[in-house]
Coordinates of C-alpha atoms in Angstrom, one line a residue:
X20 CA 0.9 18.2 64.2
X21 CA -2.1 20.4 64.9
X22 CA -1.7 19.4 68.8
X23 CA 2.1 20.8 68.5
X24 CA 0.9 23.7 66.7
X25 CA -1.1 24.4 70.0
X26 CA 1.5 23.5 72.4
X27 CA 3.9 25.8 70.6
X28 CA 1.4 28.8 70.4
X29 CA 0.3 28.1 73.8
X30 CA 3.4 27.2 75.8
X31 CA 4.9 30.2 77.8
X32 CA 7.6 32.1 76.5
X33 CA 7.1 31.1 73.3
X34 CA 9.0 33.5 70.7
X35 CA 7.2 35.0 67.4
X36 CA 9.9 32.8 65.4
X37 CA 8.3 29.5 66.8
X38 CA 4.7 31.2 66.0
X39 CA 5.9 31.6 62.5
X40 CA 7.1 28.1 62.4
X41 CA 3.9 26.9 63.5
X42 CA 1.3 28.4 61.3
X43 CA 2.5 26.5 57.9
X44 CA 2.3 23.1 59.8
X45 CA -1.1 24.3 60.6
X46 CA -1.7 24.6 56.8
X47 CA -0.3 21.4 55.9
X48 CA -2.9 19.1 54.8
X49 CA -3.2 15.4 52.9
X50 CA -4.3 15.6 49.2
X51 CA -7.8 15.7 48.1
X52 CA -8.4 12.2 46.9
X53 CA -8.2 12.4 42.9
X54 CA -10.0 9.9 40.8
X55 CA -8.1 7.4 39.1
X56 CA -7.0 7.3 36.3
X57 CA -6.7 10.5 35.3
X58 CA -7.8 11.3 32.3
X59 CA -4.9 12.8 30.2
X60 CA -5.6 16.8 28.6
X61 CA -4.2 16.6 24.9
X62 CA -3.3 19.7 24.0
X63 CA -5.7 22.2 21.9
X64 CA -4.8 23.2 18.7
X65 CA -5.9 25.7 16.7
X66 CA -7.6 24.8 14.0
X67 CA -5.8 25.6 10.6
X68 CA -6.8 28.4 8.9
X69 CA -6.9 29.2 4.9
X70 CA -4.9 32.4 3.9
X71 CA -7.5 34.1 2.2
X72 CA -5.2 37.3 1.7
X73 CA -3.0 34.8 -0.2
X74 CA -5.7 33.2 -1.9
X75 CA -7.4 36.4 -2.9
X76 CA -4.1 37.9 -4.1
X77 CA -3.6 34.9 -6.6
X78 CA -6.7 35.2 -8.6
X79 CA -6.4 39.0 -8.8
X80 CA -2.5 37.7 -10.4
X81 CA -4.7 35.5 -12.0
X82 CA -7.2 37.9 -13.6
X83 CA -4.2 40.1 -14.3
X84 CA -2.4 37.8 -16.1
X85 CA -5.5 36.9 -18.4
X86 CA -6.5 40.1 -18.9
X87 CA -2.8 41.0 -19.9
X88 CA -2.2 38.4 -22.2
X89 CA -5.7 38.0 -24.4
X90 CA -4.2 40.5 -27.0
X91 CA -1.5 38.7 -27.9
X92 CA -4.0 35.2 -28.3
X93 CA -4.9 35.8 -32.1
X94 CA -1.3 35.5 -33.5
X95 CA 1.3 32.8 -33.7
X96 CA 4.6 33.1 -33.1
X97 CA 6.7 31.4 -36.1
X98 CA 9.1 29.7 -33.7
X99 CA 6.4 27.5 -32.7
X100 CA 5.8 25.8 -35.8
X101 CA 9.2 24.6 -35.6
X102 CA 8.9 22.5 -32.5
X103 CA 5.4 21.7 -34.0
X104 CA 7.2 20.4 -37.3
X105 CA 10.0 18.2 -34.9
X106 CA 7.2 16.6 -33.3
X107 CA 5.1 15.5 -36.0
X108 CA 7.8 14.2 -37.6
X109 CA 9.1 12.3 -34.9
X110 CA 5.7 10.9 -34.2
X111 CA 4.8 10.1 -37.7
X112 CA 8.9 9.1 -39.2
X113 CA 10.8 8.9 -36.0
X114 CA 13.4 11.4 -37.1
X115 CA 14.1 14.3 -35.0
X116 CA 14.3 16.2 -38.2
X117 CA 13.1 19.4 -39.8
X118 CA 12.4 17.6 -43.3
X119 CA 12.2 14.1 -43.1
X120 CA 15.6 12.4 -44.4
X121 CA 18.5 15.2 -43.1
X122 CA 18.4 15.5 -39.8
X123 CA 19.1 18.9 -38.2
X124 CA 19.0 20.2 -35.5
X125 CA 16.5 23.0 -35.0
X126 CA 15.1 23.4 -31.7
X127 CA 16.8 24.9 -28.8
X128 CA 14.6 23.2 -25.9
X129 CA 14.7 19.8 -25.5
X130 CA 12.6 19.3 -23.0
X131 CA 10.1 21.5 -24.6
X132 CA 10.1 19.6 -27.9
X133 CA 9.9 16.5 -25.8
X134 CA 6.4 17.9 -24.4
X135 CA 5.2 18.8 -27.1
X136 CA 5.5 15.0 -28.9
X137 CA 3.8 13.8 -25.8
X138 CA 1.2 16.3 -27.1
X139 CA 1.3 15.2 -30.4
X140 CA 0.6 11.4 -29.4
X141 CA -2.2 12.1 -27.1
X142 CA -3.9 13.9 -30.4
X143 CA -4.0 17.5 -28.7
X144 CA -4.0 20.8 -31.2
X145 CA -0.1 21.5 -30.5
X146 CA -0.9 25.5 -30.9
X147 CA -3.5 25.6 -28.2
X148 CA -1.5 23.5 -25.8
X149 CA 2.1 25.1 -26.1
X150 CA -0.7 28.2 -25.0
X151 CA -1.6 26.6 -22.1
X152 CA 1.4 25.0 -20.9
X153 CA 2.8 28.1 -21.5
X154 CA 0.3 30.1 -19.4
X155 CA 0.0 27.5 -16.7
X156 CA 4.2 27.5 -16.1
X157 CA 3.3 31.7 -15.7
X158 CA 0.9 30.9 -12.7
X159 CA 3.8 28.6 -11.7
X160 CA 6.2 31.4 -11.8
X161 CA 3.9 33.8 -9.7
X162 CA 3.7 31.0 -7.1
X163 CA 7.3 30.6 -6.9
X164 CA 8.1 34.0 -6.5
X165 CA 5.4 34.4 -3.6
X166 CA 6.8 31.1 -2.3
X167 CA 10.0 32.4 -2.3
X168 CA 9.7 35.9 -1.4
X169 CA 9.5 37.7 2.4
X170 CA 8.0 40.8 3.8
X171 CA 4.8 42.1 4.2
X172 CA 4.8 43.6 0.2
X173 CA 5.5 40.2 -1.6
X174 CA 1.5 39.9 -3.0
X175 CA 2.7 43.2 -4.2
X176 CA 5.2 41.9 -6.2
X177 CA 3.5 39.3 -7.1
X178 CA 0.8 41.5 -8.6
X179 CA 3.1 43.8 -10.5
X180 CA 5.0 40.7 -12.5
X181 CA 1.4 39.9 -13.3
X182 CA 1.0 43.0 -14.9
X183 CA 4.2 43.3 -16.5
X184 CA 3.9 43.5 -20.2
X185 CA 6.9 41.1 -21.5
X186 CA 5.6 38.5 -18.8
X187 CA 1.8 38.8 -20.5
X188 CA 3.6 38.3 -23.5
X189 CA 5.4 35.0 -22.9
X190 CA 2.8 33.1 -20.6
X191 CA 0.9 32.7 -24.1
X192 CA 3.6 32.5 -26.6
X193 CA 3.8 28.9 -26.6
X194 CA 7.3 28.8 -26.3
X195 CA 9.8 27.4 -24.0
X196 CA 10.3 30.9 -21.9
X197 CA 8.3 30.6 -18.7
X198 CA 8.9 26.7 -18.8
X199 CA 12.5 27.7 -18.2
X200 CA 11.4 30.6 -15.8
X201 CA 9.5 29.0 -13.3
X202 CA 12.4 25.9 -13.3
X203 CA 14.8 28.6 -12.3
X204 CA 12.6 30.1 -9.7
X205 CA 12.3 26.5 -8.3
X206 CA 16.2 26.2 -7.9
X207 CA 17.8 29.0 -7.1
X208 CA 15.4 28.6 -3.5
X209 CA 17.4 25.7 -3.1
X210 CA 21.1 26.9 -4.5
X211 CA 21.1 29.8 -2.4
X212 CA 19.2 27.7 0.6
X213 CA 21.3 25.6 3.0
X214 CA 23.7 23.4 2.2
X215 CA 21.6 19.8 2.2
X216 CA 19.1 21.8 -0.2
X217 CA 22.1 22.6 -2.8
X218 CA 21.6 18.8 -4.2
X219 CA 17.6 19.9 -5.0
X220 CA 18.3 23.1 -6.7
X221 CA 21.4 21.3 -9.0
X222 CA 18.8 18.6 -10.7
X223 CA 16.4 21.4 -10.9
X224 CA 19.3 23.3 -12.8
X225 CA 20.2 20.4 -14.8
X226 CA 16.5 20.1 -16.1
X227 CA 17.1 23.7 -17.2
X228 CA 20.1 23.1 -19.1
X229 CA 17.7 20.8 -20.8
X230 CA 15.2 23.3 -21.6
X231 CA 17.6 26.4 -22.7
X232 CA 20.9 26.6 -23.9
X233 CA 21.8 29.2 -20.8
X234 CA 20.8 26.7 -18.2
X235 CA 24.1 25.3 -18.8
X236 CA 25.9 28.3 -17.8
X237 CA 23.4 28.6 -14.9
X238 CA 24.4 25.4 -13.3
X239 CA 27.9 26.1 -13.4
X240 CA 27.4 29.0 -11.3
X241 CA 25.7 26.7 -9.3
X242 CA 28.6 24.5 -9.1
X243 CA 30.7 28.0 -8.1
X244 CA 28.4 28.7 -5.3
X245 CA 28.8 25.3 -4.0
X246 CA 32.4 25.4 -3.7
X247 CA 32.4 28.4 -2.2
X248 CA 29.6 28.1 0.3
X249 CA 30.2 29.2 3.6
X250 CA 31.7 32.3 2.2
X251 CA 30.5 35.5 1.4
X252 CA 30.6 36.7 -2.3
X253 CA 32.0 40.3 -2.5
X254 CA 31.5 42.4 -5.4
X255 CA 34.2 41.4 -8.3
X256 CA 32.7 37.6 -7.4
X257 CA 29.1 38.5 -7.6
X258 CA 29.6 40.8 -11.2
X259 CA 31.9 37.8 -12.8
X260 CA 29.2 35.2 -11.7
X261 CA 26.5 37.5 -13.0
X262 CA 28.1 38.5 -16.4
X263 CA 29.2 34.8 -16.9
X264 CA 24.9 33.4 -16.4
X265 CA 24.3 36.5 -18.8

């Protein structure tokens, strides 16, 4: 090739084309020898960092929360003793009963009650733990809603359920309201979500309906929004579905 390259460039008569033609033939040249094998290049990653804005945000919620809510620690709500009574007694006489021998029904939350007999047979003061289940479903619910939320402001959301007064009020109440809360913050996620995530957010629903008597009406506006998916909900749809969960 190199001899032709020279025989082209120095024949006579030879036109700039064939010149043109020659010099890439000129730069044509075997391989460098590689060694073998080759040793494969797995890609780099980047090593995983920890949110700290996220993680600072939460404790501040955190703080918030606790700060908001140690007011309300030296009294009792009334309610409570009820599901404290049903549990003793179900644990002591195995009747679900308000006084032992008639059997009413006096509770509202099921699944509540059923927490607090596991409570009862593991020997734990039933006051301070409905507290702290109570307060720890709170952090659950400020999770969720980060979880669930989008945008650059959500933390700021986040921070100003924290401080909201009624929320303090609950997450150490001892009751069954931010048990039910953060369920429903799990599933609607889900309900709303994509159609293979609708099965998630209905057993998530039903475990509402377990823990207040309006989770029932909640799941059937689930069932609504299943049937209808793949269709947008205009305004009559969205204010019947609305006053119906209310």
């Amino acid at each position: 090739d190199r001899a032709g390259a020279h025989a082209a460039v120095g024949r006579p008569g030879s036109s700039d084309g064939e010149l043109v033609h020659a010099v890439p033939r000129l730069a044509e040249a075997p391989p460098p020898c590689e060694r073998w094998p080759v040793e494969p290049q797995l890609p780099a990653h980047a090593p995983s960092r920890i949110p700290i804005r996220g993680v600072t945000a939460f404790v501040i919620a955190t703080l918030i929360l606790a700060w908001g809510a140690l007011p309300y620690l030296p009294g009792q709500i009334d309610d409570t003793y009820i599901v404290f009574a049903y549990a003793h007694h179900i644990v002591q006489h195995g009747e679900i009963a308000w006084n032992t021998g008639v059997r009413v029904e006096g509770y509202s939350s099921p699944l509540h009650l059923a927490l607090m007999v596991l409570g009862c047979v593991a020997g734990l003061d039933l006051a301070l733990f409905a507290r702290l289940l109570a307060f720890t479903c709170g952090l659950g619910v400020l999770a969720a809603l980060a979880r669930s939320s989008n945008g650059r402001h959500r933390w700021l959301l986040v921070l100003l359920v924290a401080a909201w007064q009624p929320f303090e009020f609950w997450s150490t109440a001892g009751l069954e309201t931010t048990l039910a809360t953060l369920i429903g913050a799990l599933a609607w996620p889900f309900v709303l979500g994509r159609r293979e995530s609708w099965a998630r957010g209905s057993l998530l629903l039903l475990l509402l309906s377990v823990t207040r008597p309006e989770g029932i009406a909640w799941f059937v506006v689930a069932m609504i929004r299943r049937l209808t998916m793949g269709k947008e909900w205009g305004r009559p749809e969205r204010i019947v579905a609305a006053g119906f969960a209310g």
